[in-house]
Structures are given as structure tokens and as C-alpha cells.
Amino acid sequence: VPIPVFINGVEAHTIVRDWLTSQREIDGVSKGVISRDSTYKPNEATSVDAIVSTIGFPLVGGPAGSMEAGRNVDVASQLLKSMDVPYVVASPLLLQSIPMWKSNGVLGLQSVVLYSLPELDGAIDTVVLGGLVGDKIALVPERVRKLCSRLKGWIDIRKTPPSERKVSIMIYGFPPNVGAVGTAALLDVPNSLENILKRLHREGYDVGDFATNQDACGE
């Protein structure tokens, strides 16, 4: 059931900090392995499966937090880490008309402020909800449906056992047919891939033959 929250100001993180929680966080607080701010209201906070911000900008500080990117990332990431639920940013474009967006995509400044900065906090997905029609902001119904569909997917996959999840890992390989697969400037792609597979295995994912033969990832 969606729970709309309206704020008067830009400090959206106070809602997450004081009024929202998750079952993982509730269990952690009760066991003493997770600590929350003194303003946290355990008896009044609502347990949620995901958080959607329609504001854009950093979670802590809002537009003011954009003046110094990353300044409050530690505060935001700690809030989101203890809850451990998908954090999605879905906002209409404030400076572009819908036809301009459809023909040119999201322009640079808006892309940074509305979508890229929240990624520093931990946002894992972004959805454009609409844009300007004349001097008014309008939502596109198809985009709202897309947000709902993607949100349902994120929640459903969290409830799927790791061994039943399907994960695709894409590796750089350009130009083709010249032995460039897994090459990247100043990056150790093979070892990085091996470490990813090891962690997936530890967390219960089916990694096939790699579970018993760590040379299998090179085949």
C-alpha cells in the first residue's frame, strides 16, 4: 500500500530518519546491532519495503545539499543502509518540456541534480515521471505505470531466494574479435569478476561450476 508523505521544506531525510523503518531495521534495533538517531520513533514508524523520492536532489539538504556534492552522503547512506530497502528517485523534469525530453533525453544539469546526486546517497533506480506543458508540470501516465512496475520488480526480487535470482554480468569487449574481452584501463577486470562471483556464492547465489572450480569464470 503506497504511503504518500508531503514535506514542507527540503529536509526529506527527517521523514526517513524519524518515521520510516523496515523489518530488517526493527529486528536489528531490537537485537542491539543497529542504532538509530534519538529522534527515531520505533512505536510510530511505519515499516516499508521501498522508498521513492519525487524530489530529486540529495536526500540530506535537498537543493542546498547540491551546492557541495557528497557533503552529507555519509548521513544519507547510514540511514538507508540500516533500513536496507530499495531507494528509487522518480521526478518530473522541471526545466524541459515533454516533447524536448522525448527528442533529446534528460539534459545535463537536470540529470545531475535530479538523478545523479541521489545516486551518491544510494539510489538504485531513476524514472522520469513527466515534464513541462506550457508553464505547468505534467505527469505522463505511462511513466507512472513504469515506476509502479519497476518498484514492484525491486520488491519482488528482494523476496526471491538468492539461489532463484538470475544475474547478468556484462564485460567490456571492444573492439570485437581482437582479444579485448575483459580489458579496461587501469582496472583488473578478471580479479574483480572473480571477487563478485565469490561474494554472490557466499550470499547464496547459484554461480554454477565456479562454486567448486574458481577457474570456471575464465571459460
mmCIF file with all atom_site columns, C-alpha atoms in Angstrom:
data_model
loop_
_atom_site.group_PDB
_atom_site.id
_atom_site.type_symbol
_atom_site.label_atom_id
_atom_site.label_alt_id
_atom_site.label_comp_id
_atom_site.label_asym_id
_atom_site.label_entity_id
_atom_site.label_seq_id
_atom_site.pdbx_PDB_ins_code
_atom_site.Cartn_x
_atom_site.Cartn_y
_atom_site.Cartn_z
_atom_site.occupancy
_atom_site.B_iso_or_equiv
_atom_site.pdbx_formal_charge
_atom_site.auth_seq_id
_atom_site.auth_comp_id
_atom_site.auth_asym_id
_atom_site.auth_atom_id
_atom_site.pdbx_PDB_model_num
ATOM 1   C CA . VAL A 1 1   ? 0.000  0.000   0.000   1.00 0.00 ? 1   VAL A CA 1
ATOM 2   C CA . PRO A 1 2   ? 1.625  3.321   -1.034  1.00 0.00 ? 2   PRO A CA 1
ATOM 3   C CA . ILE A 1 3   ? 2.130  5.800   1.805   1.00 0.00 ? 3   ILE A CA 1
ATOM 4   C CA . PRO A 1 4   ? 2.368  9.359   0.451   1.00 0.00 ? 4   PRO A CA 1
ATOM 5   C CA . VAL A 1 5   ? 4.426  11.762  2.550   1.00 0.00 ? 5   VAL A CA 1
ATOM 6   C CA . PHE A 1 6   ? 4.338  15.521  1.979   1.00 0.00 ? 6   PHE A CA 1
ATOM 7   C CA . ILE A 1 7   ? 7.039  17.741  3.425   1.00 0.00 ? 7   ILE A CA 1
ATOM 8   C CA . ASN A 1 8   ? 7.182  21.497  3.879   1.00 0.00 ? 8   ASN A CA 1
ATOM 9   C CA . GLY A 1 9   ? 10.809 22.187  3.036   1.00 0.00 ? 9   GLY A CA 1
ATOM 10  C CA . VAL A 1 10  ? 13.713 20.202  1.653   1.00 0.00 ? 10  VAL A CA 1
ATOM 11  C CA . GLU A 1 11  ? 14.796 18.005  4.543   1.00 0.00 ? 11  GLU A CA 1
ATOM 12  C CA . ALA A 1 12  ? 13.262 14.770  3.267   1.00 0.00 ? 12  ALA A CA 1
ATOM 13  C CA . HIS A 1 13  ? 15.753 12.733  5.271   1.00 0.00 ? 13  HIS A CA 1
ATOM 14  C CA . THR A 1 14  ? 13.930 13.630  8.506   1.00 0.00 ? 14  THR A CA 1
ATOM 15  C CA . ILE A 1 15  ? 10.986 11.531  7.306   1.00 0.00 ? 15  ILE A CA 1
ATOM 16  C CA . VAL A 1 16  ? 13.272 8.575   6.629   1.00 0.00 ? 16  VAL A CA 1
ATOM 17  C CA . ARG A 1 17  ? 15.105 9.149   9.891   1.00 0.00 ? 17  ARG A CA 1
ATOM 18  C CA . ASP A 1 18  ? 12.114 9.522   12.212  1.00 0.00 ? 18  ASP A CA 1
ATOM 19  C CA . TRP A 1 19  ? 9.027  7.999   10.606  1.00 0.00 ? 19  TRP A CA 1
ATOM 20  C CA . LEU A 1 20  ? 10.089 5.150   8.322   1.00 0.00 ? 20  LEU A CA 1
ATOM 21  C CA . THR A 1 21  ? 11.689 1.818   9.117   1.00 0.00 ? 21  THR A CA 1
ATOM 22  C CA . SER A 1 22  ? 11.944 -1.708  7.753   1.00 0.00 ? 22  SER A CA 1
ATOM 23  C CA . GLN A 1 23  ? 11.600 -5.179  9.183   1.00 0.00 ? 23  GLN A CA 1
ATOM 24  C CA . ARG A 1 24  ? 15.367 -5.637  8.960   1.00 0.00 ? 24  ARG A CA 1
ATOM 25  C CA . GLU A 1 25  ? 15.909 -2.446  10.917  1.00 0.00 ? 25  GLU A CA 1
ATOM 26  C CA . ILE A 1 26  ? 13.275 -3.323  13.512  1.00 0.00 ? 26  ILE A CA 1
ATOM 27  C CA . ASP A 1 27  ? 14.956 -6.686  14.108  1.00 0.00 ? 27  ASP A CA 1
ATOM 28  C CA . GLY A 1 28  ? 18.400 -5.078  14.243  1.00 0.00 ? 28  GLY A CA 1
ATOM 29  C CA . VAL A 1 29  ? 17.348 -2.406  16.729  1.00 0.00 ? 29  VAL A CA 1
ATOM 30  C CA . SER A 1 30  ? 15.680 -4.989  18.986  1.00 0.00 ? 30  SER A CA 1
ATOM 31  C CA . LYS A 1 31  ? 18.867 -7.095  18.968  1.00 0.00 ? 31  LYS A CA 1
ATOM 32  C CA . GLY A 1 32  ? 21.064 -4.081  19.597  1.00 0.00 ? 32  GLY A CA 1
ATOM 33  C CA . VAL A 1 33  ? 23.088 -4.481  16.378  1.00 0.00 ? 33  VAL A CA 1
ATOM 34  C CA . ILE A 1 34  ? 21.584 -1.374  14.733  1.00 0.00 ? 34  ILE A CA 1
ATOM 35  C CA . SER A 1 35  ? 21.392 2.019   16.413  1.00 0.00 ? 35  SER A CA 1
ATOM 36  C CA . ARG A 1 36  ? 19.112 4.834   15.324  1.00 0.00 ? 36  ARG A CA 1
ATOM 37  C CA . ASP A 1 37  ? 19.018 8.571   15.917  1.00 0.00 ? 37  ASP A CA 1
ATOM 38  C CA . SER A 1 38  ? 17.425 9.724   19.161  1.00 0.00 ? 38  SER A CA 1
ATOM 39  C CA . THR A 1 39  ? 14.555 11.212  17.128  1.00 0.00 ? 39  THR A CA 1
ATOM 40  C CA . TYR A 1 40  ? 13.586 7.760   15.812  1.00 0.00 ? 40  TYR A CA 1
ATOM 41  C CA . LYS A 1 41  ? 10.043 6.807   16.854  1.00 0.00 ? 41  LYS A CA 1
ATOM 42  C CA . PRO A 1 42  ? 10.019 2.992   16.993  1.00 0.00 ? 42  PRO A CA 1
ATOM 43  C CA . ASN A 1 43  ? 6.414  2.784   18.145  1.00 0.00 ? 43  ASN A CA 1
ATOM 44  C CA . GLU A 1 44  ? 5.171  5.163   15.451  1.00 0.00 ? 44  GLU A CA 1
ATOM 45  C CA . ALA A 1 45  ? 7.479  4.477   12.486  1.00 0.00 ? 45  ALA A CA 1
ATOM 46  C CA . THR A 1 46  ? 5.963  2.661   9.511   1.00 0.00 ? 46  THR A CA 1
ATOM 47  C CA . SER A 1 47  ? 7.736  -0.380  8.095   1.00 0.00 ? 47  SER A CA 1
ATOM 48  C CA . VAL A 1 48  ? 8.158  -0.078  4.310   1.00 0.00 ? 48  VAL A CA 1
ATOM 49  C CA . ASP A 1 49  ? 9.529  -2.273  1.505   1.00 0.00 ? 49  ASP A CA 1
ATOM 50  C CA . ALA A 1 50  ? 10.943 0.614   -0.569  1.00 0.00 ? 50  ALA A CA 1
ATOM 51  C CA . ILE A 1 51  ? 11.399 4.387   -0.577  1.00 0.00 ? 51  ILE A CA 1
ATOM 52  C CA . VAL A 1 52  ? 10.547 6.607   -3.554  1.00 0.00 ? 52  VAL A CA 1
ATOM 53  C CA . SER A 1 53  ? 11.667 10.221  -3.627  1.00 0.00 ? 53  SER A CA 1
ATOM 54  C CA . THR A 1 54  ? 9.917  12.514  -6.102  1.00 0.00 ? 54  THR A CA 1
ATOM 55  C CA . ILE A 1 55  ? 12.048 15.496  -5.112  1.00 0.00 ? 55  ILE A CA 1
ATOM 56  C CA . GLY A 1 56  ? 15.391 14.610  -6.673  1.00 0.00 ? 56  GLY A CA 1
ATOM 57  C CA . PHE A 1 57  ? 18.439 16.318  -5.160  1.00 0.00 ? 57  PHE A CA 1
ATOM 58  C CA . PRO A 1 58  ? 20.423 14.746  -2.283  1.00 0.00 ? 58  PRO A CA 1
ATOM 59  C CA . LEU A 1 59  ? 18.383 13.094  0.462   1.00 0.00 ? 59  LEU A CA 1
ATOM 60  C CA . VAL A 1 60  ? 20.025 15.301  3.104   1.00 0.00 ? 60  VAL A CA 1
ATOM 61  C CA . GLY A 1 61  ? 19.873 19.021  2.397   1.00 0.00 ? 61  GLY A CA 1
ATOM 62  C CA . GLY A 1 62  ? 17.784 18.909  -0.777  1.00 0.00 ? 62  GLY A CA 1
ATOM 63  C CA . PRO A 1 63  ? 18.742 21.683  -3.219  1.00 0.00 ? 63  PRO A CA 1
ATOM 64  C CA . ALA A 1 64  ? 21.040 23.200  -0.601  1.00 0.00 ? 64  ALA A CA 1
ATOM 65  C CA . GLY A 1 65  ? 22.904 19.920  -0.400  1.00 0.00 ? 65  GLY A CA 1
ATOM 66  C CA . SER A 1 66  ? 23.575 20.161  -4.129  1.00 0.00 ? 66  SER A CA 1
ATOM 67  C CA . MET A 1 67  ? 25.918 23.081  -3.588  1.00 0.00 ? 67  MET A CA 1
ATOM 68  C CA . GLU A 1 68  ? 28.596 20.715  -2.292  1.00 0.00 ? 68  GLU A CA 1
ATOM 69  C CA . ALA A 1 69  ? 28.088 17.296  -3.810  1.00 0.00 ? 69  ALA A CA 1
ATOM 70  C CA . GLY A 1 70  ? 28.677 14.438  -1.387  1.00 0.00 ? 70  GLY A CA 1
ATOM 71  C CA . ARG A 1 71  ? 28.789 16.657  1.699   1.00 0.00 ? 71  ARG A CA 1
ATOM 72  C CA . ASN A 1 72  ? 26.098 14.684  3.524   1.00 0.00 ? 72  ASN A CA 1
ATOM 73  C CA . VAL A 1 73  ? 26.490 11.345  1.778   1.00 0.00 ? 73  VAL A CA 1
ATOM 74  C CA . ASP A 1 74  ? 27.595 9.612   4.991   1.00 0.00 ? 74  ASP A CA 1
ATOM 75  C CA . VAL A 1 75  ? 24.444 10.722  6.822   1.00 0.00 ? 75  VAL A CA 1
ATOM 76  C CA . ALA A 1 76  ? 22.173 9.619   3.991   1.00 0.00 ? 76  ALA A CA 1
ATOM 77  C CA . SER A 1 77  ? 23.931 6.317   3.361   1.00 0.00 ? 77  SER A CA 1
ATOM 78  C CA . GLN A 1 78  ? 23.777 5.395   7.043   1.00 0.00 ? 78  GLN A CA 1
ATOM 79  C CA . LEU A 1 79  ? 20.027 5.989   7.132   1.00 0.00 ? 79  LEU A CA 1
ATOM 80  C CA . LEU A 1 80  ? 19.456 3.913   4.010   1.00 0.00 ? 80  LEU A CA 1
ATOM 81  C CA . LYS A 1 81  ? 21.958 1.218   4.971   1.00 0.00 ? 81  LYS A CA 1
ATOM 82  C CA . SER A 1 82  ? 20.250 0.387   8.241   1.00 0.00 ? 82  SER A CA 1
ATOM 83  C CA . MET A 1 83  ? 16.861 0.134   6.520   1.00 0.00 ? 83  MET A CA 1
ATOM 84  C CA . ASP A 1 84  ? 18.273 -1.838  3.563   1.00 0.00 ? 84  ASP A CA 1
ATOM 85  C CA . VAL A 1 85  ? 15.344 -1.278  1.185   1.00 0.00 ? 85  VAL A CA 1
ATOM 86  C CA . PRO A 1 86  ? 15.391 -0.093  -2.463  1.00 0.00 ? 86  PRO A CA 1
ATOM 87  C CA . TYR A 1 87  ? 15.698 3.691   -2.768  1.00 0.00 ? 87  TYR A CA 1
ATOM 88  C CA . VAL A 1 88  ? 14.254 4.987   -6.049  1.00 0.00 ? 88  VAL A CA 1
ATOM 89  C CA . VAL A 1 89  ? 14.189 8.550   -7.366  1.00 0.00 ? 89  VAL A CA 1
ATOM 90  C CA . ALA A 1 90  ? 11.302 9.450   -9.681  1.00 0.00 ? 90  ALA A CA 1
ATOM 91  C CA . SER A 1 91  ? 10.797 13.100  -10.543 1.00 0.00 ? 91  SER A CA 1
ATOM 92  C CA . PRO A 1 92  ? 9.263  15.143  -13.361 1.00 0.00 ? 92  PRO A CA 1
ATOM 93  C CA . LEU A 1 93  ? 11.612 17.376  -15.296 1.00 0.00 ? 93  LEU A CA 1
ATOM 94  C CA . LEU A 1 94  ? 11.388 20.969  -14.089 1.00 0.00 ? 94  LEU A CA 1
ATOM 95  C CA . LEU A 1 95  ? 13.201 22.684  -16.963 1.00 0.00 ? 95  LEU A CA 1
ATOM 96  C CA . GLN A 1 96  ? 12.246 20.623  -20.013 1.00 0.00 ? 96  GLN A CA 1
ATOM 97  C CA . SER A 1 97  ? 9.054  20.176  -21.961 1.00 0.00 ? 97  SER A CA 1
ATOM 98  C CA . ILE A 1 98  ? 7.840  16.636  -22.554 1.00 0.00 ? 98  ILE A CA 1
ATOM 99  C CA . PRO A 1 99  ? 8.470  16.833  -26.352 1.00 0.00 ? 99  PRO A CA 1
ATOM 100 C CA . MET A 1 100 ? 12.018 18.128  -25.726 1.00 0.00 ? 100 MET A CA 1
ATOM 101 C CA . TRP A 1 101 ? 12.705 15.291  -23.302 1.00 0.00 ? 101 TRP A CA 1
ATOM 102 C CA . LYS A 1 102 ? 11.377 12.679  -25.748 1.00 0.00 ? 102 LYS A CA 1
ATOM 103 C CA . SER A 1 103 ? 13.568 14.004  -28.557 1.00 0.00 ? 103 SER A CA 1
ATOM 104 C CA . ASN A 1 104 ? 16.744 14.909  -26.627 1.00 0.00 ? 104 ASN A CA 1
ATOM 105 C CA . GLY A 1 105 ? 16.639 12.943  -23.388 1.00 0.00 ? 105 GLY A CA 1
ATOM 106 C CA . VAL A 1 106 ? 17.344 14.465  -19.984 1.00 0.00 ? 106 VAL A CA 1
ATOM 107 C CA . LEU A 1 107 ? 19.647 17.471  -20.334 1.00 0.00 ? 107 LEU A CA 1
ATOM 108 C CA . GLY A 1 108 ? 22.875 17.716  -18.347 1.00 0.00 ? 108 GLY A CA 1
ATOM 109 C CA . LEU A 1 109 ? 22.010 19.943  -15.393 1.00 0.00 ? 109 LEU A CA 1
ATOM 110 C CA . GLN A 1 110 ? 18.749 18.173  -14.593 1.00 0.00 ? 110 GLN A CA 1
ATOM 111 C CA . SER A 1 111 ? 20.370 14.779  -15.000 1.00 0.00 ? 111 SER A CA 1
ATOM 112 C CA . VAL A 1 112 ? 22.949 15.699  -12.363 1.00 0.00 ? 112 VAL A CA 1
ATOM 113 C CA . VAL A 1 113 ? 20.681 17.462  -9.878  1.00 0.00 ? 113 VAL A CA 1
ATOM 114 C CA . LEU A 1 114 ? 17.590 15.264  -10.075 1.00 0.00 ? 114 LEU A CA 1
ATOM 115 C CA . TYR A 1 115 ? 19.156 11.852  -10.653 1.00 0.00 ? 115 TYR A CA 1
ATOM 116 C CA . SER A 1 116 ? 22.952 11.635  -10.355 1.00 0.00 ? 116 SER A CA 1
ATOM 117 C CA . LEU A 1 117 ? 23.292 13.302  -6.936  1.00 0.00 ? 117 LEU A CA 1
ATOM 118 C CA . PRO A 1 118 ? 20.771 10.912  -5.321  1.00 0.00 ? 118 PRO A CA 1
ATOM 119 C CA . GLU A 1 119 ? 22.890 8.038   -6.628  1.00 0.00 ? 119 GLU A CA 1
ATOM 120 C CA . LEU A 1 120 ? 25.664 9.210   -4.296  1.00 0.00 ? 120 LEU A CA 1
ATOM 121 C CA . ASP A 1 121 ? 23.235 8.591   -1.431  1.00 0.00 ? 121 ASP A CA 1
ATOM 122 C CA . GLY A 1 122 ? 22.389 5.104   -2.661  1.00 0.00 ? 122 GLY A CA 1
ATOM 123 C CA . ALA A 1 123 ? 19.551 5.479   -5.169  1.00 0.00 ? 123 ALA A CA 1
ATOM 124 C CA . ILE A 1 124 ? 19.497 2.365   -7.370  1.00 0.00 ? 124 ILE A CA 1
ATOM 125 C CA . ASP A 1 125 ? 16.944 3.395   -9.994  1.00 0.00 ? 125 ASP A CA 1
ATOM 126 C CA . THR A 1 126 ? 15.560 6.544   -11.595 1.00 0.00 ? 126 THR A CA 1
ATOM 127 C CA . VAL A 1 127 ? 12.360 7.148   -13.532 1.00 0.00 ? 127 VAL A CA 1
ATOM 128 C CA . VAL A 1 128 ? 11.377 10.356  -15.330 1.00 0.00 ? 128 VAL A CA 1
ATOM 129 C CA . LEU A 1 129 ? 7.720  10.991  -14.497 1.00 0.00 ? 129 LEU A CA 1
ATOM 130 C CA . GLY A 1 130 ? 6.934  13.885  -16.852 1.00 0.00 ? 130 GLY A CA 1
ATOM 131 C CA . GLY A 1 131 ? 7.904  17.426  -17.693 1.00 0.00 ? 131 GLY A CA 1
ATOM 132 C CA . LEU A 1 132 ? 6.647  20.880  -18.617 1.00 0.00 ? 132 LEU A CA 1
ATOM 133 C CA . VAL A 1 133 ? 3.499  21.518  -20.588 1.00 0.00 ? 133 VAL A CA 1
ATOM 134 C CA . GLY A 1 134 ? 3.488  25.254  -21.060 1.00 0.00 ? 134 GLY A CA 1
ATOM 135 C CA . ASP A 1 135 ? 4.371  26.615  -17.638 1.00 0.00 ? 135 ASP A CA 1
ATOM 136 C CA . LYS A 1 136 ? 2.886  23.677  -15.709 1.00 0.00 ? 136 LYS A CA 1
ATOM 137 C CA . ILE A 1 137 ? 4.425  20.392  -14.656 1.00 0.00 ? 137 ILE A CA 1
ATOM 138 C CA . ALA A 1 138 ? 2.555  17.391  -16.066 1.00 0.00 ? 138 ALA A CA 1
ATOM 139 C CA . LEU A 1 139 ? 2.890  13.681  -15.364 1.00 0.00 ? 139 LEU A CA 1
ATOM 140 C CA . VAL A 1 140 ? 2.870  11.097  -18.147 1.00 0.00 ? 140 VAL A CA 1
ATOM 141 C CA . PRO A 1 141 ? 0.566  8.205   -17.111 1.00 0.00 ? 141 PRO A CA 1
ATOM 142 C CA . GLU A 1 142 ? 2.750  5.629   -18.859 1.00 0.00 ? 142 GLU A CA 1
ATOM 143 C CA . ARG A 1 143 ? 5.744  6.780   -16.794 1.00 0.00 ? 143 ARG A CA 1
ATOM 144 C CA . VAL A 1 144 ? 3.794  6.471   -13.558 1.00 0.00 ? 144 VAL A CA 1
ATOM 145 C CA . ARG A 1 145 ? 2.859  2.909   -14.538 1.00 0.00 ? 145 ARG A CA 1
ATOM 146 C CA . LYS A 1 146 ? 6.504  2.251   -15.355 1.00 0.00 ? 146 LYS A CA 1
ATOM 147 C CA . LEU A 1 147 ? 7.538  3.443   -11.896 1.00 0.00 ? 147 LEU A CA 1
ATOM 148 C CA . CYS A 1 148 ? 4.983  1.141   -10.265 1.00 0.00 ? 148 CYS A CA 1
ATOM 149 C CA . SER A 1 149 ? 6.154  -1.800  -12.378 1.00 0.00 ? 149 SER A CA 1
ATOM 150 C CA . ARG A 1 150 ? 9.835  -1.239  -11.609 1.00 0.00 ? 150 ARG A CA 1
ATOM 151 C CA . LEU A 1 151 ? 9.121  -0.740  -7.928  1.00 0.00 ? 151 LEU A CA 1
ATOM 152 C CA . LYS A 1 152 ? 7.160  -3.989  -7.812  1.00 0.00 ? 152 LYS A CA 1
ATOM 153 C CA . GLY A 1 153 ? 10.075 -5.731  -9.514  1.00 0.00 ? 153 GLY A CA 1
ATOM 154 C CA . TRP A 1 154 ? 12.594 -4.430  -6.967  1.00 0.00 ? 154 TRP A CA 1
ATOM 155 C CA . ILE A 1 155 ? 10.386 -5.508  -4.064  1.00 0.00 ? 155 ILE A CA 1
ATOM 156 C CA . ASP A 1 156 ? 9.625  -8.925  -5.554  1.00 0.00 ? 156 ASP A CA 1
ATOM 157 C CA . ILE A 1 157 ? 13.283 -9.720  -6.197  1.00 0.00 ? 157 ILE A CA 1
ATOM 158 C CA . ARG A 1 158 ? 14.119 -8.884  -2.580  1.00 0.00 ? 158 ARG A CA 1
ATOM 159 C CA . LYS A 1 159 ? 11.634 -11.571 -1.559  1.00 0.00 ? 159 LYS A CA 1
ATOM 160 C CA . THR A 1 160 ? 13.057 -14.126 -4.012  1.00 0.00 ? 160 THR A CA 1
ATOM 161 C CA . PRO A 1 161 ? 15.671 -16.509 -2.533  1.00 0.00 ? 161 PRO A CA 1
ATOM 162 C CA . PRO A 1 162 ? 19.156 -15.657 -3.877  1.00 0.00 ? 162 PRO A CA 1
ATOM 163 C CA . SER A 1 163 ? 19.528 -19.128 -5.392  1.00 0.00 ? 163 SER A CA 1
ATOM 164 C CA . GLU A 1 164 ? 16.498 -18.417 -7.624  1.00 0.00 ? 164 GLU A CA 1
ATOM 165 C CA . ARG A 1 165 ? 17.596 -14.957 -8.800  1.00 0.00 ? 165 ARG A CA 1
ATOM 166 C CA . LYS A 1 166 ? 19.093 -14.518 -12.257 1.00 0.00 ? 166 LYS A CA 1
ATOM 167 C CA . VAL A 1 167 ? 22.003 -12.088 -12.522 1.00 0.00 ? 167 VAL A CA 1
ATOM 168 C CA . SER A 1 168 ? 23.681 -10.944 -15.720 1.00 0.00 ? 168 SER A CA 1
ATOM 169 C CA . ILE A 1 169 ? 27.233 -9.565  -15.618 1.00 0.00 ? 169 ILE A CA 1
ATOM 170 C CA . MET A 1 170 ? 28.325 -7.646  -18.720 1.00 0.00 ? 170 MET A CA 1
ATOM 171 C CA . ILE A 1 171 ? 32.021 -7.287  -19.506 1.00 0.00 ? 171 ILE A CA 1
ATOM 172 C CA . TYR A 1 172 ? 33.653 -4.756  -21.789 1.00 0.00 ? 172 TYR A CA 1
ATOM 173 C CA . GLY A 1 173 ? 34.796 -6.285  -25.084 1.00 0.00 ? 173 GLY A CA 1
ATOM 174 C CA . PHE A 1 174 ? 35.544 -3.657  -27.741 1.00 0.00 ? 174 PHE A CA 1
ATOM 175 C CA . PRO A 1 175 ? 36.729 -3.749  -30.423 1.00 0.00 ? 175 PRO A CA 1
ATOM 176 C CA . PRO A 1 176 ? 35.349 -7.257  -31.063 1.00 0.00 ? 176 PRO A CA 1
ATOM 177 C CA . ASN A 1 177 ? 37.391 -10.270 -32.117 1.00 0.00 ? 177 ASN A CA 1
ATOM 178 C CA . VAL A 1 178 ? 40.760 -8.835  -31.091 1.00 0.00 ? 178 VAL A CA 1
ATOM 179 C CA . GLY A 1 179 ? 41.091 -10.265 -27.589 1.00 0.00 ? 179 GLY A CA 1
ATOM 180 C CA . ALA A 1 180 ? 39.723 -7.184  -25.836 1.00 0.00 ? 180 ALA A CA 1
ATOM 181 C CA . VAL A 1 181 ? 37.158 -9.009  -23.672 1.00 0.00 ? 181 VAL A CA 1
ATOM 182 C CA . GLY A 1 182 ? 37.593 -8.059  -20.034 1.00 0.00 ? 182 GLY A CA 1
ATOM 183 C CA . THR A 1 183 ? 40.076 -5.263  -20.675 1.00 0.00 ? 183 THR A CA 1
ATOM 184 C CA . ALA A 1 184 ? 39.749 -1.833  -19.114 1.00 0.00 ? 184 ALA A CA 1
ATOM 185 C CA . ALA A 1 185 ? 42.250 0.941   -18.457 1.00 0.00 ? 185 ALA A CA 1
ATOM 186 C CA . LEU A 1 186 ? 43.860 0.610   -15.002 1.00 0.00 ? 186 LEU A CA 1
ATOM 187 C CA . LEU A 1 187 ? 41.268 -1.967  -13.886 1.00 0.00 ? 187 LEU A CA 1
ATOM 188 C CA . ASP A 1 188 ? 41.780 -5.632  -13.073 1.00 0.00 ? 188 ASP A CA 1
ATOM 189 C CA . VAL A 1 189 ? 38.600 -6.998  -14.617 1.00 0.00 ? 189 VAL A CA 1
ATOM 190 C CA . PRO A 1 190 ? 39.275 -10.765 -14.204 1.00 0.00 ? 190 PRO A CA 1
ATOM 191 C CA . ASN A 1 191 ? 40.027 -10.463 -10.476 1.00 0.00 ? 191 ASN A CA 1
ATOM 192 C CA . SER A 1 192 ? 37.076 -8.115  -9.997  1.00 0.00 ? 192 SER A CA 1
ATOM 193 C CA . LEU A 1 193 ? 34.791 -10.636 -11.706 1.00 0.00 ? 193 LEU A CA 1
ATOM 194 C CA . GLU A 1 194 ? 36.165 -13.414 -9.539  1.00 0.00 ? 194 GLU A CA 1
ATOM 195 C CA . ASN A 1 195 ? 35.561 -11.392 -6.364  1.00 0.00 ? 195 ASN A CA 1
ATOM 196 C CA . ILE A 1 196 ? 31.993 -10.632 -7.445  1.00 0.00 ? 196 ILE A CA 1
ATOM 197 C CA . LEU A 1 197 ? 31.304 -14.323 -8.055  1.00 0.00 ? 197 LEU A CA 1
ATOM 198 C CA . LYS A 1 198 ? 32.822 -15.242 -4.685  1.00 0.00 ? 198 LYS A CA 1
ATOM 199 C CA . ARG A 1 199 ? 30.555 -12.792 -2.899  1.00 0.00 ? 199 ARG A CA 1
ATOM 200 C CA . LEU A 1 200 ? 27.497 -13.971 -4.828  1.00 0.00 ? 200 LEU A CA 1
ATOM 201 C CA . HIS A 1 201 ? 28.351 -17.539 -3.828  1.00 0.00 ? 201 HIS A CA 1
ATOM 202 C CA . ARG A 1 202 ? 28.718 -16.556 -0.161  1.00 0.00 ? 202 ARG A CA 1
ATOM 203 C CA . GLU A 1 203 ? 25.341 -14.841 -0.246  1.00 0.00 ? 203 GLU A CA 1
ATOM 204 C CA . GLY A 1 204 ? 23.573 -17.894 -1.617  1.00 0.00 ? 204 GLY A CA 1
ATOM 205 C CA . TYR A 1 205 ? 23.505 -17.291 -5.373  1.00 0.00 ? 205 TYR A CA 1
ATOM 206 C CA . ASP A 1 206 ? 23.892 -20.199 -7.781  1.00 0.00 ? 206 ASP A CA 1
ATOM 207 C CA . VAL A 1 207 ? 27.201 -19.498 -9.534  1.00 0.00 ? 207 VAL A CA 1
ATOM 208 C CA . GLY A 1 208 ? 27.384 -22.842 -11.314 1.00 0.00 ? 208 GLY A CA 1
ATOM 209 C CA . ASP A 1 209 ? 30.751 -24.560 -11.628 1.00 0.00 ? 209 ASP A CA 1
ATOM 210 C CA . PHE A 1 210 ? 32.537 -21.593 -10.077 1.00 0.00 ? 210 PHE A CA 1
ATOM 211 C CA . ALA A 1 211 ? 31.365 -22.798 -6.664  1.00 0.00 ? 211 ALA A CA 1
ATOM 212 C CA . THR A 1 212 ? 33.785 -25.747 -6.896  1.00 0.00 ? 212 THR A CA 1
ATOM 213 C CA . ASN A 1 213 ? 36.196 -24.582 -9.593  1.00 0.00 ? 213 ASN A CA 1
ATOM 214 C CA . GLN A 1 214 ? 37.253 -20.958 -9.451  1.00 0.00 ? 214 GLN A CA 1
ATOM 215 C CA . ASP A 1 215 ? 38.914 -21.236 -12.857 1.00 0.00 ? 215 ASP A CA 1
ATOM 216 C CA . ALA A 1 216 ? 35.477 -21.744 -14.371 1.00 0.00 ? 216 ALA A CA 1
ATOM 217 C CA . CYS A 1 217 ? 34.847 -17.988 -14.640 1.00 0.00 ? 217 CYS A CA 1
ATOM 218 C CA . GLY A 1 218 ? 37.510 -17.774 -17.323 1.00 0.00 ? 218 GLY A CA 1
ATOM 219 C CA . GLU A 1 219 ? 35.841 -20.303 -19.588 1.00 0.00 ? 219 GLU A CA 1
#
